[in-house]
């Protein structure tokens, strides 16, 4: 299913918004950024941004939230040698689209080449997306990709790197207080989603009837 989705996303994407020379990685980034179902997952370097997304929906304030934290160094130890070598060359904790392309190729076979690196157990790679707009910049965005697209990320964590992550539970009774403090620190939809959509989301939440 994934190749069909990417192929048609590439086919119908407006020419003024994309380059036809993009690699699979860049098409995945653009698709994920615009809510296309992909194997990527969104993360952030910022704990405040993570708290925002754990407290941004007032309709879920009756439920606990969660923030996931990762030890990138422990996860890096599980990746194949080609990626570890590239990490050393990059002198970075995480990859970029460019460094992924240097391992898998830069064309439309990049994902296929990535899947051929499959190991047992599978591995995950974290990479920074290009700054295609202010949303990615302001959210300190980070993506993860699993070598097995059929595997749920939480299952991979539990079975393959159980000592490389922890979950911080945000009690439901604390969400409004955390939310107010984030708003005071200017960590909100208006900033994280620059433009009218973010402004509307911020105002809708700020004036919601569910506020205590």
PDB file of C-alpha atoms in Angstrom:
ATOM      1  CA  UNK A   1       0.000   0.000   0.000  1.00  0.00           C
ATOM      2  CA  UNK A   2       2.796   2.446   0.886  1.00  0.00           C
ATOM      3  CA  UNK A   3       4.368   2.524  -2.626  1.00  0.00           C
ATOM      4  CA  UNK A   4       0.944   3.239  -4.163  1.00  0.00           C
ATOM      5  CA  UNK A   5       0.253   6.094  -1.757  1.00  0.00           C
ATOM      6  CA  UNK A   6       3.638   7.711  -2.395  1.00  0.00           C
ATOM      7  CA  UNK A   7       3.384   7.177  -6.143  1.00  0.00           C
ATOM      8  CA  UNK A   8       0.021   8.907  -6.351  1.00  0.00           C
ATOM      9  CA  UNK A   9       1.057  11.667  -3.960  1.00  0.00           C
ATOM     10  CA  UNK A  10       4.021  12.325  -6.251  1.00  0.00           C
ATOM     11  CA  UNK A  11       1.800  12.127  -9.327  1.00  0.00           C
ATOM     12  CA  UNK A  12      -0.855  14.611  -8.203  1.00  0.00           C
ATOM     13  CA  UNK A  13       1.229  17.036  -6.114  1.00  0.00           C
ATOM     14  CA  UNK A  14       1.107  20.551  -7.673  1.00  0.00           C
ATOM     15  CA  UNK A  15       4.315  21.285  -9.554  1.00  0.00           C
ATOM     16  CA  UNK A  16       4.714  24.698  -7.939  1.00  0.00           C
ATOM     17  CA  UNK A  17       4.953  23.061  -4.496  1.00  0.00           C
ATOM     18  CA  UNK A  18       7.420  20.236  -5.197  1.00  0.00           C
ATOM     19  CA  UNK A  19      10.377  19.114  -7.263  1.00  0.00           C
ATOM     20  CA  UNK A  20      10.005  15.970  -9.360  1.00  0.00           C
ATOM     21  CA  UNK A  21      13.595  15.069  -8.445  1.00  0.00           C
ATOM     22  CA  UNK A  22      12.751  14.533  -4.763  1.00  0.00           C
ATOM     23  CA  UNK A  23      13.810  11.210  -3.280  1.00  0.00           C
ATOM     24  CA  UNK A  24      11.430   8.860  -1.493  1.00  0.00           C
ATOM     25  CA  UNK A  25      12.568  10.379   1.812  1.00  0.00           C
ATOM     26  CA  UNK A  26      11.546  13.876   0.811  1.00  0.00           C
ATOM     27  CA  UNK A  27       8.187  12.647  -0.479  1.00  0.00           C
ATOM     28  CA  UNK A  28       7.625  10.872   2.845  1.00  0.00           C
ATOM     29  CA  UNK A  29       8.463  14.056   4.749  1.00  0.00           C
ATOM     30  CA  UNK A  30       6.086  16.158   2.649  1.00  0.00           C
ATOM     31  CA  UNK A  31       3.356  13.544   2.888  1.00  0.00           C
ATOM     32  CA  UNK A  32       3.644  13.244   6.656  1.00  0.00           C
ATOM     33  CA  UNK A  33       3.722  17.017   6.980  1.00  0.00           C
ATOM     34  CA  UNK A  34       0.431  17.246   5.091  1.00  0.00           C
ATOM     35  CA  UNK A  35      -1.328  14.390   6.957  1.00  0.00           C
ATOM     36  CA  UNK A  36      -0.693  11.654   4.386  1.00  0.00           C
ATOM     37  CA  UNK A  37      -0.531   8.225   6.082  1.00  0.00           C
ATOM     38  CA  UNK A  38       3.137   7.180   6.076  1.00  0.00           C
ATOM     39  CA  UNK A  39       5.427   4.996   8.147  1.00  0.00           C
ATOM     40  CA  UNK A  40       6.925   8.124   9.751  1.00  0.00           C
ATOM     41  CA  UNK A  41       6.094   9.279  13.273  1.00  0.00           C
ATOM     42  CA  UNK A  42       6.361  12.881  14.495  1.00  0.00           C
ATOM     43  CA  UNK A  43       8.511  13.813  17.492  1.00  0.00           C
ATOM     44  CA  UNK A  44      10.160  16.952  18.818  1.00  0.00           C
ATOM     45  CA  UNK A  45      13.423  17.959  20.439  1.00  0.00           C
ATOM     46  CA  UNK A  46      11.533  20.314  22.765  1.00  0.00           C
ATOM     47  CA  UNK A  47       9.948  19.033  26.002  1.00  0.00           C
ATOM     48  CA  UNK A  48       7.651  22.093  26.022  1.00  0.00           C
ATOM     49  CA  UNK A  49       6.389  21.319  22.526  1.00  0.00           C
ATOM     50  CA  UNK A  50       5.833  17.719  23.611  1.00  0.00           C
ATOM     51  CA  UNK A  51       3.798  18.967  26.574  1.00  0.00           C
ATOM     52  CA  UNK A  52       1.779  21.145  24.215  1.00  0.00           C
ATOM     53  CA  UNK A  53       0.698  18.152  22.141  1.00  0.00           C
ATOM     54  CA  UNK A  54      -0.123  16.229  25.320  1.00  0.00           C
ATOM     55  CA  UNK A  55      -2.455  19.027  26.455  1.00  0.00           C
ATOM     56  CA  UNK A  56      -3.747  20.682  23.286  1.00  0.00           C
ATOM     57  CA  UNK A  57      -7.131  18.940  22.964  1.00  0.00           C
ATOM     58  CA  UNK A  58      -9.568  20.083  25.681  1.00  0.00           C
ATOM     59  CA  UNK A  59     -11.951  17.285  24.664  1.00  0.00           C
ATOM     60  CA  UNK A  60      -9.437  14.801  26.127  1.00  0.00           C
ATOM     61  CA  UNK A  61      -8.751  16.651  29.372  1.00  0.00           C
ATOM     62  CA  UNK A  62     -10.589  13.947  31.320  1.00  0.00           C
ATOM     63  CA  UNK A  63      -7.871  11.465  30.301  1.00  0.00           C
ATOM     64  CA  UNK A  64      -4.204  11.269  31.300  1.00  0.00           C
ATOM     65  CA  UNK A  65      -1.654  12.341  28.715  1.00  0.00           C
ATOM     66  CA  UNK A  66       1.831  10.993  28.062  1.00  0.00           C
ATOM     67  CA  UNK A  67       5.185  12.298  26.907  1.00  0.00           C
ATOM     68  CA  UNK A  68       7.653   9.790  25.464  1.00  0.00           C
ATOM     69  CA  UNK A  69      11.381  10.335  26.066  1.00  0.00           C
ATOM     70  CA  UNK A  70      14.154   8.534  24.177  1.00  0.00           C
ATOM     71  CA  UNK A  71      17.828   7.821  24.712  1.00  0.00           C
ATOM     72  CA  UNK A  72      19.005   8.354  21.144  1.00  0.00           C
ATOM     73  CA  UNK A  73      22.467   6.969  21.826  1.00  0.00           C
ATOM     74  CA  UNK A  74      21.038   3.599  22.892  1.00  0.00           C
ATOM     75  CA  UNK A  75      18.785   3.480  19.837  1.00  0.00           C
ATOM     76  CA  UNK A  76      21.712   4.296  17.536  1.00  0.00           C
ATOM     77  CA  UNK A  77      23.514   1.186  18.792  1.00  0.00           C
ATOM     78  CA  UNK A  78      20.809  -0.948  17.145  1.00  0.00           C
ATOM     79  CA  UNK A  79      21.156   0.475  13.614  1.00  0.00           C
ATOM     80  CA  UNK A  80      23.160  -1.258  10.841  1.00  0.00           C
ATOM     81  CA  UNK A  81      26.797  -0.416  10.226  1.00  0.00           C
ATOM     82  CA  UNK A  82      26.107   1.715   7.147  1.00  0.00           C
ATOM     83  CA  UNK A  83      24.058   4.139   9.250  1.00  0.00           C
ATOM     84  CA  UNK A  84      26.534   4.198  12.135  1.00  0.00           C
ATOM     85  CA  UNK A  85      29.307   5.089   9.709  1.00  0.00           C
ATOM     86  CA  UNK A  86      27.186   7.883   8.247  1.00  0.00           C
ATOM     87  CA  UNK A  87      26.424   9.175  11.736  1.00  0.00           C
ATOM     88  CA  UNK A  88      30.161   9.414  12.428  1.00  0.00           C
ATOM     89  CA  UNK A  89      30.661  11.319   9.177  1.00  0.00           C
ATOM     90  CA  UNK A  90      27.779  13.647   9.996  1.00  0.00           C
ATOM     91  CA  UNK A  91      28.974  14.198  13.576  1.00  0.00           C
ATOM     92  CA  UNK A  92      25.330  14.351  14.641  1.00  0.00           C
ATOM     93  CA  UNK A  93      23.025  12.467  16.998  1.00  0.00           C
ATOM     94  CA  UNK A  94      20.293  12.238  14.373  1.00  0.00           C
ATOM     95  CA  UNK A  95      20.236  11.987  10.609  1.00  0.00           C
ATOM     96  CA  UNK A  96      19.043  14.360   7.893  1.00  0.00           C
ATOM     97  CA  UNK A  97      17.280  13.560   4.629  1.00  0.00           C
ATOM     98  CA  UNK A  98      20.625  14.091   2.902  1.00  0.00           C
ATOM     99  CA  UNK A  99      22.460  11.617   5.112  1.00  0.00           C
ATOM    100  CA  UNK A 100      19.695   9.030   4.650  1.00  0.00           C
ATOM    101  CA  UNK A 101      20.047   9.470   0.892  1.00  0.00           C
ATOM    102  CA  UNK A 102      23.785   8.892   1.121  1.00  0.00           C
ATOM    103  CA  UNK A 103      23.070   5.454   2.625  1.00  0.00           C
ATOM    104  CA  UNK A 104      20.002   4.390   0.617  1.00  0.00           C
ATOM    105  CA  UNK A 105      20.344   6.400  -2.593  1.00  0.00           C
ATOM    106  CA  UNK A 106      18.562   9.591  -3.593  1.00  0.00           C
ATOM    107  CA  UNK A 107      16.028   8.337  -6.140  1.00  0.00           C
ATOM    108  CA  UNK A 108      12.651   6.647  -6.026  1.00  0.00           C
ATOM    109  CA  UNK A 109      14.223   3.362  -4.908  1.00  0.00           C
ATOM    110  CA  UNK A 110      15.516   4.776  -1.637  1.00  0.00           C
ATOM    111  CA  UNK A 111      12.799   3.166   0.488  1.00  0.00           C
ATOM    112  CA  UNK A 112      13.223  -0.151  -1.265  1.00  0.00           C
ATOM    113  CA  UNK A 113      16.959   0.003  -0.538  1.00  0.00           C
ATOM    114  CA  UNK A 114      16.200   0.938   3.067  1.00  0.00           C
ATOM    115  CA  UNK A 115      13.933  -2.098   3.460  1.00  0.00           C
ATOM    116  CA  UNK A 116      16.692  -4.344   2.118  1.00  0.00           C
ATOM    117  CA  UNK A 117      18.779  -3.357   5.133  1.00  0.00           C
ATOM    118  CA  UNK A 118      16.208  -5.150   7.290  1.00  0.00           C
ATOM    119  CA  UNK A 119      17.717  -6.761  10.366  1.00  0.00           C
ATOM    120  CA  UNK A 120      16.370  -9.086  13.028  1.00  0.00           C
ATOM    121  CA  UNK A 121      15.214  -7.432  15.163  1.00  0.00           C
ATOM    122  CA  UNK A 122      14.168  -4.375  13.107  1.00  0.00           C
ATOM    123  CA  UNK A 123      15.773  -0.980  13.706  1.00  0.00           C
ATOM    124  CA  UNK A 124      14.627   2.642  13.858  1.00  0.00           C
ATOM    125  CA  UNK A 125      16.237   5.803  12.516  1.00  0.00           C
ATOM    126  CA  UNK A 126      15.527   9.320  13.767  1.00  0.00           C
ATOM    127  CA  UNK A 127      16.059  12.202  11.347  1.00  0.00           C
ATOM    128  CA  UNK A 128      15.426  15.940  11.096  1.00  0.00           C
ATOM    129  CA  UNK A 129      13.168  17.013   8.228  1.00  0.00           C
ATOM    130  CA  UNK A 130      14.148  19.951   6.027  1.00  0.00           C
ATOM    131  CA  UNK A 131      12.691  23.281   7.125  1.00  0.00           C
ATOM    132  CA  UNK A 132       9.968  23.343   4.471  1.00  0.00           C
ATOM    133  CA  UNK A 133       7.903  25.858   6.467  1.00  0.00           C
ATOM    134  CA  UNK A 134       7.615  27.643   9.802  1.00  0.00           C
ATOM    135  CA  UNK A 135       5.655  24.819  11.365  1.00  0.00           C
ATOM    136  CA  UNK A 136       8.569  22.378  11.184  1.00  0.00           C
ATOM    137  CA  UNK A 137      10.971  25.048  12.456  1.00  0.00           C
ATOM    138  CA  UNK A 138       8.844  26.191  15.395  1.00  0.00           C
ATOM    139  CA  UNK A 139       7.969  22.658  16.482  1.00  0.00           C
ATOM    140  CA  UNK A 140      11.637  21.543  16.562  1.00  0.00           C
ATOM    141  CA  UNK A 141      10.435  18.626  14.475  1.00  0.00           C
ATOM    142  CA  UNK A 142      11.955  15.167  14.336  1.00  0.00           C
ATOM    143  CA  UNK A 143      10.781  12.044  12.497  1.00  0.00           C
ATOM    144  CA  UNK A 144      11.335   8.357  13.139  1.00  0.00           C
ATOM    145  CA  UNK A 145      11.154   5.540  10.626  1.00  0.00           C
ATOM    146  CA  UNK A 146      11.126   1.803  11.310  1.00  0.00           C
ATOM    147  CA  UNK A 147      12.765  -0.669   8.962  1.00  0.00           C
ATOM    148  CA  UNK A 148       9.627  -2.813   9.280  1.00  0.00           C
ATOM    149  CA  UNK A 149       6.633  -0.664   8.211  1.00  0.00           C
ATOM    150  CA  UNK A 150       4.176  -3.257   9.554  1.00  0.00           C
ATOM    151  CA  UNK A 151       5.480  -3.019  13.126  1.00  0.00           C
ATOM    152  CA  UNK A 152       3.951  -0.656  15.685  1.00  0.00           C
ATOM    153  CA  UNK A 153       6.536   1.665  17.204  1.00  0.00           C
ATOM    154  CA  UNK A 154       5.546   0.942  20.818  1.00  0.00           C
ATOM    155  CA  UNK A 155       5.898  -2.785  20.168  1.00  0.00           C
ATOM    156  CA  UNK A 156       9.369  -2.201  18.760  1.00  0.00           C
ATOM    157  CA  UNK A 157      10.353  -0.164  21.815  1.00  0.00           C
ATOM    158  CA  UNK A 158       9.132  -2.772  24.283  1.00  0.00           C
ATOM    159  CA  UNK A 159      10.728  -5.741  22.545  1.00  0.00           C
ATOM    160  CA  UNK A 160      13.919  -4.275  21.051  1.00  0.00           C
ATOM    161  CA  UNK A 161      15.068  -1.327  23.199  1.00  0.00           C
ATOM    162  CA  UNK A 162      13.175  -1.519  26.513  1.00  0.00           C
ATOM    163  CA  UNK A 163      15.899   0.471  28.309  1.00  0.00           C
ATOM    164  CA  UNK A 164      16.023   3.297  25.729  1.00  0.00           C
ATOM    165  CA  UNK A 165      12.778   5.081  26.566  1.00  0.00           C
ATOM    166  CA  UNK A 166      10.486   6.170  29.355  1.00  0.00           C
ATOM    167  CA  UNK A 167       6.932   7.452  29.545  1.00  0.00           C
ATOM    168  CA  UNK A 168       6.013  10.508  31.598  1.00  0.00           C
ATOM    169  CA  UNK A 169       2.341  10.410  32.506  1.00  0.00           C
ATOM    170  CA  UNK A 170       0.520  13.749  32.557  1.00  0.00           C
ATOM    171  CA  UNK A 171      -2.361  13.359  35.075  1.00  0.00           C
ATOM    172  CA  UNK A 172      -5.639  14.656  33.724  1.00  0.00           C
ATOM    173  CA  UNK A 173      -6.144  16.879  36.793  1.00  0.00           C
ATOM    174  CA  UNK A 174      -2.919  18.766  35.935  1.00  0.00           C
ATOM    175  CA  UNK A 175      -3.645  19.401  32.273  1.00  0.00           C
ATOM    176  CA  UNK A 176      -5.331  22.801  32.680  1.00  0.00           C
ATOM    177  CA  UNK A 177      -2.520  24.087  34.901  1.00  0.00           C
ATOM    178  CA  UNK A 178       0.158  22.850  32.477  1.00  0.00           C
ATOM    179  CA  UNK A 179      -1.813  24.257  29.566  1.00  0.00           C
ATOM    180  CA  UNK A 180      -2.050  27.701  31.188  1.00  0.00           C
ATOM    181  CA  UNK A 181       1.676  27.765  31.904  1.00  0.00           C
ATOM    182  CA  UNK A 182       2.474  26.782  28.320  1.00  0.00           C
ATOM    183  CA  UNK A 183       0.246  29.566  27.037  1.00  0.00           C
ATOM    184  CA  UNK A 184       2.051  32.039  29.301  1.00  0.00           C
ATOM    185  CA  UNK A 185       5.345  30.798  27.826  1.00  0.00           C
ATOM    186  CA  UNK A 186       3.958  31.372  24.303  1.00  0.00           C
ATOM    187  CA  UNK A 187       3.957  27.653  23.487  1.00  0.00           C
ATOM    188  CA  UNK A 188       0.638  27.362  21.691  1.00  0.00           C
ATOM    189  CA  UNK A 189      -1.053  26.701  18.347  1.00  0.00           C
ATOM    190  CA  UNK A 190      -0.604  30.294  17.173  1.00  0.00           C
ATOM    191  CA  UNK A 191       3.187  29.891  17.355  1.00  0.00           C
ATOM    192  CA  UNK A 192       3.578  26.202  16.478  1.00  0.00           C
ATOM    193  CA  UNK A 193       1.234  26.401  13.481  1.00  0.00           C
ATOM    194  CA  UNK A 194       2.019  29.798  11.928  1.00  0.00           C
ATOM    195  CA  UNK A 195      -0.868  31.173   9.903  1.00  0.00           C
ATOM    196  CA  UNK A 196      -4.632  31.394  10.121  1.00  0.00           C
ATOM    197  CA  UNK A 197      -5.145  27.694  10.887  1.00  0.00           C
ATOM    198  CA  UNK A 198      -2.961  27.890  13.986  1.00  0.00           C
ATOM    199  CA  UNK A 199      -4.573  31.142  15.077  1.00  0.00           C
ATOM    200  CA  UNK A 200      -8.040  29.578  14.754  1.00  0.00           C
ATOM    201  CA  UNK A 201      -6.979  26.482  16.719  1.00  0.00           C
ATOM    202  CA  UNK A 202      -5.528  28.635  19.483  1.00  0.00           C
ATOM    203  CA  UNK A 203      -8.625  30.822  19.795  1.00  0.00           C
ATOM    204  CA  UNK A 204     -10.978  27.818  19.654  1.00  0.00           C
ATOM    205  CA  UNK A 205      -9.182  26.208  22.571  1.00  0.00           C
ATOM    206  CA  UNK A 206      -8.633  29.420  24.510  1.00  0.00           C
ATOM    207  CA  UNK A 207     -12.331  30.294  24.460  1.00  0.00           C
ATOM    208  CA  UNK A 208     -13.660  26.760  24.720  1.00  0.00           C
ATOM    209  CA  UNK A 209     -16.646  26.219  27.042  1.00  0.00           C
ATOM    210  CA  UNK A 210     -14.772  23.378  28.700  1.00  0.00           C
ATOM    211  CA  UNK A 211     -12.384  25.670  30.576  1.00  0.00           C
ATOM    212  CA  UNK A 212     -12.787  25.499  34.387  1.00  0.00           C
TER     213      UNK A 212
END
